[in-house]
mmCIF file of C-alpha atoms in Angstrom:
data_model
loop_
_atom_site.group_PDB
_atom_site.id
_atom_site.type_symbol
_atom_site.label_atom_id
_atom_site.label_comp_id
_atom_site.label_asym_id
_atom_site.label_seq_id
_atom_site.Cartn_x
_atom_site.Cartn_y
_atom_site.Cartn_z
ATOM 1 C CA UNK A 1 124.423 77.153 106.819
ATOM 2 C CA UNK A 2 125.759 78.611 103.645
ATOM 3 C CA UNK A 3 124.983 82.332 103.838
ATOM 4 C CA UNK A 4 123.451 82.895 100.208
ATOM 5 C CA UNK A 5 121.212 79.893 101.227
ATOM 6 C CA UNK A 6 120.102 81.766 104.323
ATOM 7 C CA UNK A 7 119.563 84.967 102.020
ATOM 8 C CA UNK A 8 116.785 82.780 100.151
ATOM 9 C CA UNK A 9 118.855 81.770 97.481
ATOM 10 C CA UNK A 10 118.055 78.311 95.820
ATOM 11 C CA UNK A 11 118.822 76.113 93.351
ATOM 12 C CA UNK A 12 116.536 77.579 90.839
ATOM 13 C CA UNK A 13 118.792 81.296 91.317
ATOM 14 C CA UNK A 14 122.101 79.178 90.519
ATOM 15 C CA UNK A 15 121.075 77.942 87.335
ATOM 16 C CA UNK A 16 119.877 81.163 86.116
ATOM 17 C CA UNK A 17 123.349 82.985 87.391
ATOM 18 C CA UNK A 18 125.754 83.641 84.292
ATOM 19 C CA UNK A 19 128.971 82.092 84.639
ATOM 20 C CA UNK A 20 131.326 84.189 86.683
ATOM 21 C CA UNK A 21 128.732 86.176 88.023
ATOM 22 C CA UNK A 22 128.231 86.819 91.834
ATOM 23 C CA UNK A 23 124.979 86.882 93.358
ATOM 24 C CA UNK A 24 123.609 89.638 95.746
ATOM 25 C CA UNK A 25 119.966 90.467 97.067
ATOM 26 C CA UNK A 26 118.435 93.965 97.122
ATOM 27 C CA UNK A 27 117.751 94.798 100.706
ATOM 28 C CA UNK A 28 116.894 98.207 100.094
ATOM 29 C CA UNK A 29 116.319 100.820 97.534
ATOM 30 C CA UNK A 30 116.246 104.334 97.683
ATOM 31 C CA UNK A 31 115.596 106.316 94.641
ATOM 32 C CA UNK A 32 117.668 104.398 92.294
ATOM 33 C CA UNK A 33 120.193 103.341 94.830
ATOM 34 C CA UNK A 34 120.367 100.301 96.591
ATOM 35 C CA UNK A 35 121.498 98.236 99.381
ATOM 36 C CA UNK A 36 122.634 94.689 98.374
ATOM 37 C CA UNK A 37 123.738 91.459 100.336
ATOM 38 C CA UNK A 38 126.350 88.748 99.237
ATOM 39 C CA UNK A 39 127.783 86.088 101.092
ATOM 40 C CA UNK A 40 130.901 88.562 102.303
ATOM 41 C CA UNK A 41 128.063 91.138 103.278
ATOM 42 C CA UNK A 42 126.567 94.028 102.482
ATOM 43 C CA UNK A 43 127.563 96.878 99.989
ATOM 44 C CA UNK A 44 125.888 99.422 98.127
ATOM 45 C CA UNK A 45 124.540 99.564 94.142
ATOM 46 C CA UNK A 46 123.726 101.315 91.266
ATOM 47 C CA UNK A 47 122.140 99.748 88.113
ATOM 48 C CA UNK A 48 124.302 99.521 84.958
ATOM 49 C CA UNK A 49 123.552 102.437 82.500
ATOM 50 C CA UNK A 50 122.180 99.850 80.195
ATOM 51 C CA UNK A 51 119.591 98.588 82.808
ATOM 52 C CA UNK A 52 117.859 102.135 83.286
ATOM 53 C CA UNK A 53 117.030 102.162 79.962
ATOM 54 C CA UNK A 54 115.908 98.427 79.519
ATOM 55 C CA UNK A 55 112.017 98.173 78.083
ATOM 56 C CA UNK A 56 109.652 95.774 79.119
ATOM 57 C CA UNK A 57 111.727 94.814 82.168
ATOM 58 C CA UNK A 58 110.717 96.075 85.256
ATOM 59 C CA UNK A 59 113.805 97.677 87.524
ATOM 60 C CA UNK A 60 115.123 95.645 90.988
ATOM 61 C CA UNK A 61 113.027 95.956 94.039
ATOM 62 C CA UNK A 62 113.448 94.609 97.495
ATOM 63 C CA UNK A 63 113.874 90.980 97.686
ATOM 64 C CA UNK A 64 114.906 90.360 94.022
ATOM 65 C CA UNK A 65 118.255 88.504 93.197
ATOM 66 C CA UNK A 66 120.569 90.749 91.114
ATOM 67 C CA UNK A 67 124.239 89.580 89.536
ATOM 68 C CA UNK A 68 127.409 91.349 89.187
ATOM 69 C CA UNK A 69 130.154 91.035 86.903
ATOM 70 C CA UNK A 70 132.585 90.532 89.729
ATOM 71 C CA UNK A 71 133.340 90.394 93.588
ATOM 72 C CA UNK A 72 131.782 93.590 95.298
ATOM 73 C CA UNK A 73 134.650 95.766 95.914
ATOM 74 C CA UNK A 74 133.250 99.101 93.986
ATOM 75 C CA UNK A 75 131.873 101.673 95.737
ATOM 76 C CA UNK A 76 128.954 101.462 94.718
ATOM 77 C CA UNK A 77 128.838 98.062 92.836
ATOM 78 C CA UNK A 78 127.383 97.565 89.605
ATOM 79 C CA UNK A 79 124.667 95.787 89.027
ATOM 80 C CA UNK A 80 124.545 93.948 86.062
ATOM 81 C CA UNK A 81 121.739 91.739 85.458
ATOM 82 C CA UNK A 82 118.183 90.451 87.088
ATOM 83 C CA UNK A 83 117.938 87.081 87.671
ATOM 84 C CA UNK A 84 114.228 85.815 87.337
ATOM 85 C CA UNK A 85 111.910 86.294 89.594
ATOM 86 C CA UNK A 86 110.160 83.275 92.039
ATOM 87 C CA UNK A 87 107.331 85.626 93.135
ATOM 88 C CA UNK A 88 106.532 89.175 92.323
ATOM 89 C CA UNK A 89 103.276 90.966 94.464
ATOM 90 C CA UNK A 90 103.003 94.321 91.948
ATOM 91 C CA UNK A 91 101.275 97.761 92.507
ATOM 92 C CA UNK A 92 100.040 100.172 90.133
ATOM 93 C CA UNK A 93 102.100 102.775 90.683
ATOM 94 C CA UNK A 94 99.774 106.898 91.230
ATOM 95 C CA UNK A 95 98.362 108.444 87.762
ATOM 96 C CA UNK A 96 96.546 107.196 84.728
ATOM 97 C CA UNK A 97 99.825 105.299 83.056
ATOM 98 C CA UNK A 98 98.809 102.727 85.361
ATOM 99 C CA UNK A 99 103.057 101.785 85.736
ATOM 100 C CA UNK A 100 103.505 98.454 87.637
ATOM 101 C CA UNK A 101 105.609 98.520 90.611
ATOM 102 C CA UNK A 102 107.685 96.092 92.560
ATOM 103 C CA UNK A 103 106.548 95.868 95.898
ATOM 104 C CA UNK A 104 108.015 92.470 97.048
ATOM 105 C CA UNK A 105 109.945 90.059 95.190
ATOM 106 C CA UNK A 106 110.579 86.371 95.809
ATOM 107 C CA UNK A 107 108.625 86.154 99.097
ATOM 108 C CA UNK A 108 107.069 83.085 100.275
ATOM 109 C CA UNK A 109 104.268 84.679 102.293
ATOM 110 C CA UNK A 110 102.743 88.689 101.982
ATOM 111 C CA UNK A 111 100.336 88.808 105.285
ATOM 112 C CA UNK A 112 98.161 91.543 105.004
ATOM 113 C CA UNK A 113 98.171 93.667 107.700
ATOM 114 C CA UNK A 114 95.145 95.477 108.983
ATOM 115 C CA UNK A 115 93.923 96.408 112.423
ATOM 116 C CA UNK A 116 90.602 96.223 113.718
ATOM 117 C CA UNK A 117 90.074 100.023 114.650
ATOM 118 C CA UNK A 118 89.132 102.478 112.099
ATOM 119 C CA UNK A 119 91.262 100.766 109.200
ATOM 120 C CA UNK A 120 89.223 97.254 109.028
ATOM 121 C CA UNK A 121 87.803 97.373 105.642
ATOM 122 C CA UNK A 122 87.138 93.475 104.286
ATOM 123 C CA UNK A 123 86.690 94.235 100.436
ATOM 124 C CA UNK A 124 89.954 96.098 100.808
ATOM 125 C CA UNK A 125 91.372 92.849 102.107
ATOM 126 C CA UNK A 126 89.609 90.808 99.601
ATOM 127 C CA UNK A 127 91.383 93.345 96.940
ATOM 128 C CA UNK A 128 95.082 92.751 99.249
ATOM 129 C CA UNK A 129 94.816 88.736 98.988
ATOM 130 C CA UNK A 130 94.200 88.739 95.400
ATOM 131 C CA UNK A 131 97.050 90.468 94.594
ATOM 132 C CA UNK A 132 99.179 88.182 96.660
ATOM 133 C CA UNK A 133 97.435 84.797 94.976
ATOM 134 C CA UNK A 134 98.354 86.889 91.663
ATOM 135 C CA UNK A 135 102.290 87.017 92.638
ATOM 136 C CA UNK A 136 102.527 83.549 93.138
ATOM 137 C CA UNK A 137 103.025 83.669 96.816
ATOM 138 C CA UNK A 138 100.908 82.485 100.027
ATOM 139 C CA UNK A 139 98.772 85.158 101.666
ATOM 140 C CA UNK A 140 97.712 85.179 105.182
ATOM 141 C CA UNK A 141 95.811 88.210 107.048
ATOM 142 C CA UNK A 142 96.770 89.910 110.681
ATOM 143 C CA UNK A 143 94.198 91.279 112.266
ATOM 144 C CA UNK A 144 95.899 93.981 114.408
ATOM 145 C CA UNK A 145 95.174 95.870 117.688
ATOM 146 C CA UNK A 146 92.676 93.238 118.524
ATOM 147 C CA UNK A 147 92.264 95.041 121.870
ATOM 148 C CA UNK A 148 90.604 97.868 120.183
ATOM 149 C CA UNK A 149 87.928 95.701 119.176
ATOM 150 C CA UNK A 150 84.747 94.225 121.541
ATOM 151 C CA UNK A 151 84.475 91.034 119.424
ATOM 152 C CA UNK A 152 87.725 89.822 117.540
ATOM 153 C CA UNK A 153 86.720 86.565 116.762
ATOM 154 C CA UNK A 154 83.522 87.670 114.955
ATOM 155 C CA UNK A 155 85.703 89.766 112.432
ATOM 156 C CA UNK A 156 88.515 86.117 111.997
ATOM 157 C CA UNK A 157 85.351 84.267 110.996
ATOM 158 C CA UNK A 158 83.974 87.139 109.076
ATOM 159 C CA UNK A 159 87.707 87.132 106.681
ATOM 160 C CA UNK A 160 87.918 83.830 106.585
ATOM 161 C CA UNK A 161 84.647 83.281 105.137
ATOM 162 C CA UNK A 162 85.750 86.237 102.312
ATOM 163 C CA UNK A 163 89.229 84.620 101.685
ATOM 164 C CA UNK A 164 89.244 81.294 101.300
ATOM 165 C CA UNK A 165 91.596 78.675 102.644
ATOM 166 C CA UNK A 166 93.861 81.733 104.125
ATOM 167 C CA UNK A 167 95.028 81.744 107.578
ATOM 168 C CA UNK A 168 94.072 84.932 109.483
ATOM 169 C CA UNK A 169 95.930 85.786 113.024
ATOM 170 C CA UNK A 170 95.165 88.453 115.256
ATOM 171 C CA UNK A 171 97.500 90.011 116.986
ATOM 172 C CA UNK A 172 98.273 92.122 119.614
ATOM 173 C CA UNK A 173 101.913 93.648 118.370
ATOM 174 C CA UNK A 174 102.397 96.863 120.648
ATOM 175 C CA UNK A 175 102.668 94.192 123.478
ATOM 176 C CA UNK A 176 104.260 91.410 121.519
ATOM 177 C CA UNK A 177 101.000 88.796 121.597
ATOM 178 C CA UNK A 178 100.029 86.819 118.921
ATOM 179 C CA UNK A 179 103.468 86.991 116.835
ATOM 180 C CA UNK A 180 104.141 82.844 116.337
ATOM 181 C CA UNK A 181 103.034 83.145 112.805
ATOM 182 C CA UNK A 182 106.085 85.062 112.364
ATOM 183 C CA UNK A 183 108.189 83.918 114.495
ATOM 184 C CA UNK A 184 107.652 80.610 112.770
ATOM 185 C CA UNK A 185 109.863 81.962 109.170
ATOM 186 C CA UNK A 186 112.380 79.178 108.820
ATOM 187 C CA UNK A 187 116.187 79.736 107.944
ATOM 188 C CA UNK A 188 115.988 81.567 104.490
ATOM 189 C CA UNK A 189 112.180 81.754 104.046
ATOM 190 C CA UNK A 190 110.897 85.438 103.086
ATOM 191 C CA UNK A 191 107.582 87.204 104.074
ATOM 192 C CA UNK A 192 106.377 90.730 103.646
ATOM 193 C CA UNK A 193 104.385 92.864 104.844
ATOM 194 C CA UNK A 194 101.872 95.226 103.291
ATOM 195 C CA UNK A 195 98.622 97.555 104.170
ATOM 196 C CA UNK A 196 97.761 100.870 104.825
ATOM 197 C CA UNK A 197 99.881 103.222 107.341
ATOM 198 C CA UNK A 198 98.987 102.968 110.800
ATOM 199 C CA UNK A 199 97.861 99.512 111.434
ATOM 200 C CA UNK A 200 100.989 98.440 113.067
ATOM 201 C CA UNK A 201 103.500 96.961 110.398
ATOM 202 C CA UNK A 202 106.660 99.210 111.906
ATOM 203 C CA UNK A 203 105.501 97.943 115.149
ATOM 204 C CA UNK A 204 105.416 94.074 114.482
ATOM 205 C CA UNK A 205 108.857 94.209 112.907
ATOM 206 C CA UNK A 206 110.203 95.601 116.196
ATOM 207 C CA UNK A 207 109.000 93.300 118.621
ATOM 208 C CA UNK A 208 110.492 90.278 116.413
ATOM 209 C CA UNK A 209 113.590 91.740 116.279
ATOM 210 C CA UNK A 210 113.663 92.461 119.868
ATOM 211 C CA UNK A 211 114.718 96.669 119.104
ATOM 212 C CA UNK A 212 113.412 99.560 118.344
ATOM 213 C CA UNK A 213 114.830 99.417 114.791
ATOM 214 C CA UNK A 214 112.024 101.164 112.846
ATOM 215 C CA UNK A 215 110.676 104.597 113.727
ATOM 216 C CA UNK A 216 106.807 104.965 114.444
ATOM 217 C CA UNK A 217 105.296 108.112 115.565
ATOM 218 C CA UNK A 218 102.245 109.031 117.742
ATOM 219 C CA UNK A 219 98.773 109.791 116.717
ATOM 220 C CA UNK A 220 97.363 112.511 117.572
ATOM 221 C CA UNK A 221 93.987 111.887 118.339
ATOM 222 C CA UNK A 222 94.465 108.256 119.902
ATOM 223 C CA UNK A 223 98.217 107.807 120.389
ATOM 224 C CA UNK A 224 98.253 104.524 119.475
ATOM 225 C CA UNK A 225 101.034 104.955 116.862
ATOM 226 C CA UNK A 226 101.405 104.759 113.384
ATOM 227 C CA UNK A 227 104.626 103.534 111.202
ATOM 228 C CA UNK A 228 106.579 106.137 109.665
ATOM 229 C CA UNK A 229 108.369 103.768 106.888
ATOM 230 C CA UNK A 230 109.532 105.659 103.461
ATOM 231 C CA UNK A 231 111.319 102.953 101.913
ATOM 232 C CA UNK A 232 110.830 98.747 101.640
ATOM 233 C CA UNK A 233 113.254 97.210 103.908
ATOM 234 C CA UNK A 234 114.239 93.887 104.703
ATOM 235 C CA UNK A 235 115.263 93.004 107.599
ATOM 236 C CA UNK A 236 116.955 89.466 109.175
ATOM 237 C CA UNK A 237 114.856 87.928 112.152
ATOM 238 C CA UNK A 238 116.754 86.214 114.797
ATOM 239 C CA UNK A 239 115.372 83.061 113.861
ATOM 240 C CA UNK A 240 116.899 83.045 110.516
ATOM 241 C CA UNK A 241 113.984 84.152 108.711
ATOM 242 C CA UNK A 242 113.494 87.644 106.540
ATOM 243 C CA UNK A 243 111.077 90.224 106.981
ATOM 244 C CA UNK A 244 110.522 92.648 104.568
ATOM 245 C CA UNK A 245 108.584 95.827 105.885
ATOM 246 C CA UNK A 246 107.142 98.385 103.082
ATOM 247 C CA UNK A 247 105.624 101.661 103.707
ATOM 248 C CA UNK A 248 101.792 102.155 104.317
ATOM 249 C CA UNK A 249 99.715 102.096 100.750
ATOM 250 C CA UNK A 250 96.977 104.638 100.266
ATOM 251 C CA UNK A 251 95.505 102.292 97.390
ATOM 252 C CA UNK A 252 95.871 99.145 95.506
ATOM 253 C CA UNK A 253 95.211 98.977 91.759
ATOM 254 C CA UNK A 254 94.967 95.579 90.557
ATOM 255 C CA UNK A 255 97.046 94.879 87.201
ATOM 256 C CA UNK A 256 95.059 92.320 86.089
ATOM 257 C CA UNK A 257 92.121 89.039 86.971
ATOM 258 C CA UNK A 258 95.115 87.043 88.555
ATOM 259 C CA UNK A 259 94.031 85.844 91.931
ATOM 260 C CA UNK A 260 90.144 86.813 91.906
ATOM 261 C CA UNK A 261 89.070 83.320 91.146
ATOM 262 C CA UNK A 262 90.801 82.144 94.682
ATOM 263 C CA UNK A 263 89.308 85.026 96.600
ATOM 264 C CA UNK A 264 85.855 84.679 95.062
ATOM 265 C CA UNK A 265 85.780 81.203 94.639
ATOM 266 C CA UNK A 266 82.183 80.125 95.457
ATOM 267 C CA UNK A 267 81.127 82.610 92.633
ATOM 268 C CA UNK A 268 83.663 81.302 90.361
ATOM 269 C CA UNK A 269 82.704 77.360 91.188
ATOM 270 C CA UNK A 270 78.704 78.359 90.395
ATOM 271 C CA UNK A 271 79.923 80.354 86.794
ATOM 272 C CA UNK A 272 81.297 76.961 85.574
ATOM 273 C CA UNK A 273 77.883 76.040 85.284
ATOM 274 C CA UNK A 274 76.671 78.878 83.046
ATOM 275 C CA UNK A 275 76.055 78.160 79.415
ATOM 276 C CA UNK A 276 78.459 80.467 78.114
ATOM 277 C CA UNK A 277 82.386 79.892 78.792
ATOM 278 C CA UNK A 278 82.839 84.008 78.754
ATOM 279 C CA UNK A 279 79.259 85.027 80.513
ATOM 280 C CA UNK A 280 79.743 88.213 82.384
ATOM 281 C CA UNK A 281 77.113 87.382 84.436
ATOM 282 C CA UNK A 282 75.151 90.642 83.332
ATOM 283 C CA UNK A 283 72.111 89.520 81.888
ATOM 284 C CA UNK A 284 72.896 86.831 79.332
ATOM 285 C CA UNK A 285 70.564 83.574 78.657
ATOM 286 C CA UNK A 286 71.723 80.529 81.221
ATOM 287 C CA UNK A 287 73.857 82.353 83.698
ATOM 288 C CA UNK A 288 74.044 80.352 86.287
ATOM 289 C CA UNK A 289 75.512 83.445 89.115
ATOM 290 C CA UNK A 290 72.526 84.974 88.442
ATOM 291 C CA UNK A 291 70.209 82.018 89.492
ATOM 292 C CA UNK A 292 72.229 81.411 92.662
ATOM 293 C CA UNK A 293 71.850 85.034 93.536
ATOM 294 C CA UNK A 294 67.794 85.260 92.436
ATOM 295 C CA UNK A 295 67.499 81.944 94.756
ATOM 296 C CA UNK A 296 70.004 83.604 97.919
ATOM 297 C CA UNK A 297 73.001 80.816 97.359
ATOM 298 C CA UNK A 298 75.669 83.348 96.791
ATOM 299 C CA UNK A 299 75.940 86.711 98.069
ATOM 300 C CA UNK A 300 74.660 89.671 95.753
ATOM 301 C CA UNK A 301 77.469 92.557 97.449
ATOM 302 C CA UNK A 302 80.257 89.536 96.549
ATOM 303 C CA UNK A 303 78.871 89.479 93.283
ATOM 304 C CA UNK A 304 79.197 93.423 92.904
ATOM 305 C CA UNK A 305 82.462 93.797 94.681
ATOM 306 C CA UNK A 306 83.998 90.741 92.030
ATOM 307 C CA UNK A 307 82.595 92.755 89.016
ATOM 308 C CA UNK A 308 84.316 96.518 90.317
ATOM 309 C CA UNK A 309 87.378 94.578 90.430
ATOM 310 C CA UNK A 310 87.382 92.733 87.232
ATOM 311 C CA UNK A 311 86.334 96.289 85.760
ATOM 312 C CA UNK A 312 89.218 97.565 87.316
ATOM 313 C CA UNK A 313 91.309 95.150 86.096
ATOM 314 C CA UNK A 314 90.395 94.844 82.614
ATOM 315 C CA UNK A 315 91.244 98.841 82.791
ATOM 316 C CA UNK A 316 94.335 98.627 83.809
ATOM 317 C CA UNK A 317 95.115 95.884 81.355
ATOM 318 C CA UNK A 318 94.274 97.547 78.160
ATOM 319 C CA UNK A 319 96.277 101.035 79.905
ATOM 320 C CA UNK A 320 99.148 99.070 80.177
ATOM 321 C CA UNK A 321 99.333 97.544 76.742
ATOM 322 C CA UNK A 322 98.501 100.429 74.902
ATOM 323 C CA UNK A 323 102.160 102.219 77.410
ATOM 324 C CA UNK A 324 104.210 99.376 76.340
ATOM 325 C CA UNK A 325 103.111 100.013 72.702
ATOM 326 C CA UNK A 326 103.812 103.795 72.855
ATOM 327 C CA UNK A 327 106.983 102.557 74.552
ATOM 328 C CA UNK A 328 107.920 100.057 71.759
ATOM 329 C CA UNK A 329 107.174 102.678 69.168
ATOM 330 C CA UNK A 330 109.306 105.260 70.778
ATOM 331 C CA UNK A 331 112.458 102.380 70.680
ATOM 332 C CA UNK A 332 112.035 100.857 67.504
ATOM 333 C CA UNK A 333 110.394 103.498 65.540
ATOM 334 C CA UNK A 334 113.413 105.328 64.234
ATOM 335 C CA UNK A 335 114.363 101.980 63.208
ATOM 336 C CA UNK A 336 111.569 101.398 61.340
ATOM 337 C CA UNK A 337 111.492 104.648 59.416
ATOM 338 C CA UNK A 338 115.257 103.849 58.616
ATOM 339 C CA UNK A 339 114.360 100.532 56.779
ATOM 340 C CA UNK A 340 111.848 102.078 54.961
ATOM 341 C CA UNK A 341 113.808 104.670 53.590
ATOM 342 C CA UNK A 342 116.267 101.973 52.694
ATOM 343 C CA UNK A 343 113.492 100.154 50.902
ATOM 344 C CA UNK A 344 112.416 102.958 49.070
ATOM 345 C CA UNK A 345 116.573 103.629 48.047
ATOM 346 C CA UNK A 346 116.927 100.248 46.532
ATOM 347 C CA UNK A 347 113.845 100.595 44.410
ATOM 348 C CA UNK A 348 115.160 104.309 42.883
ATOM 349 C CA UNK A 349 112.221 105.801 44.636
ATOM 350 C CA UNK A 350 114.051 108.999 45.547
ATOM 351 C CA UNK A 351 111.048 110.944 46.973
#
């Protein structure tokens, strides 16, 4: 098989690649340097200097399909454009700014990983999936150290009943039991995986590559391990698919409403029927949410969790607008003034 085919790259990638260029796909990245495979390949990169200073776009991350102006043989190469993005699963990145982050790019599938120990948390789940709907690509939930727990199948039926129509797996990865899902990534086909540190991620990735590739480390109280991945990596299974591992997330800020609708869907199917297209479901005349919930149809703690998150959301939209307006200002202000003081030359104002 051709090997930028079995990198992930498609049609779609070709069409956008400027003529000349040569394709390569960001493994790895390390503060501003990155790893990148081609079809001779691998070879290390550095953005052009006109990249870094780009607005509005967001830098490379793991998984996304970069261009060069010609055949790898710098040291590092340069890379020279972004070519658009399939699927994109974003983070807020720490502090009030609210910055998006690439966290995966151009997967297929993002399984949440979570054990079922001391990290199972379902509304943190809910929160993980509708990200992933958001990105554009499938979710799917592993249920992790299901030896830890008396009842396993109680907590399946208990996510699948909070995320609709999304396959959940436990697993059993420190002995290698449970792992078809992934073994199942065809030739080119890209998944990721993403949750908190601990649950297991560093460990999955090493039993399907058959090595002890990726460090973990002991816990202390339990010793059942925990992942000790600083950087998204992606790696190439032996059955031709790619896996790409990122570090353990204290939080997830949502950027926007994207994906609630899927997670929350019986609340969203009952607010079609309120009077009022933008009911909040707070109060007003003819809300039809809060008739199901006075008559027990739909679930009042759903209801409450859907609302913290569409708070959240709506927060972090109007943050981020009112950065990329600062931002714009700050580029073409100077610009501005400039014209304006032209204006006012042409007229004879010489104030």
């Amino acid at each position: 098989m051709d090997t930028l085919v079995s990198l992930g790259f498609s049609e779609a990638f070709r069409e956008a690649l400027p003529e000349g260029a040569v394709p390569a796909r960001v493994a790895s990245e390390r503060r501003g340097r990155y790893l990148l495979w081609h079809e001779h390949g691998e070879c290390p990169g550095q953005l052009a200097g006109r990249l870094l200073h780009e607005g509005g776009v967001l830098p490379p991350g793991v998984g996304d399909w970069v261009w060069l102006r010609d055949p790898p043989a710098e040291d590092p190469a340069v890379i020279a454009g972004l070519l658009p993005r399939r699927t994109v699963f974003l983070r807020g990145a720490a502090g009030r700014a609210t910055r998006p982050q690439v966290v995966a790019a151009n997967v297929d599938l993002v399984f949440v990983v979570t054990d079922l120990d001391r990290d199972y948390n379902p509304r943190r789940v809910e929160r993980y999936v509708a990200q992933i709907w958001a990105s554009g690509a499938e979710p799917a939930v592993i249920l992790n150290k299901q030896d830890l727990c008396p009842d396993p199948s109680e907590r399946v039926v208990e996510i699948e009943r909070r995320c609709p129509c999304v396959p959940v797996y436990p697993m059993r990865a420190l002995e290698g039991a449970g792992l078809e899902p992934l073994l199942a990534l065809g030739e080119g086909q890209t998944a990721a995986l993403v949750g908190s540190s601990g649950v297991g991620k560093s460990t999955l990735v090493n039993r399907l590559l058959g090595e002890e590739r990726v460090a973990t480390a002991a816990v202390a109280d339990d010793g059942r391990g925990r992942h000790t991945t600083s950087h998204r990596q992606l790696h190439r299974l032996p059955g031709g698919g790619l896996l790409l591992d990122t570090p353990g997330m204290r939080e997830l800020s949502l950027l926007d409403e994207d994906g609630l609708d899927r997670v929350f869907d019986e609340v969203a199917a009952v607010a079609a029927r309120c009077r009022f297209r933008d009911c909040r479901h707070e109060g007003e005349p003819g809300c039809a949410v809060a008739a199901a919930v006075a008559a027990g149809k739909l679930d009042p703690g759903r209801l409450e969790h859907l609302r913290k998150l569409e708070q959240e959301a709506r927060s972090a939209s109007r943050r981020q607008d009112e950065r990329l307006r600062r931002q714009d200002e700050r580029r073409w202000g100077h610009l501005v003034d400039e014209g304006k003081r032209q204006m006012r030359l042409k007229r004879g104002d010489w104030g």
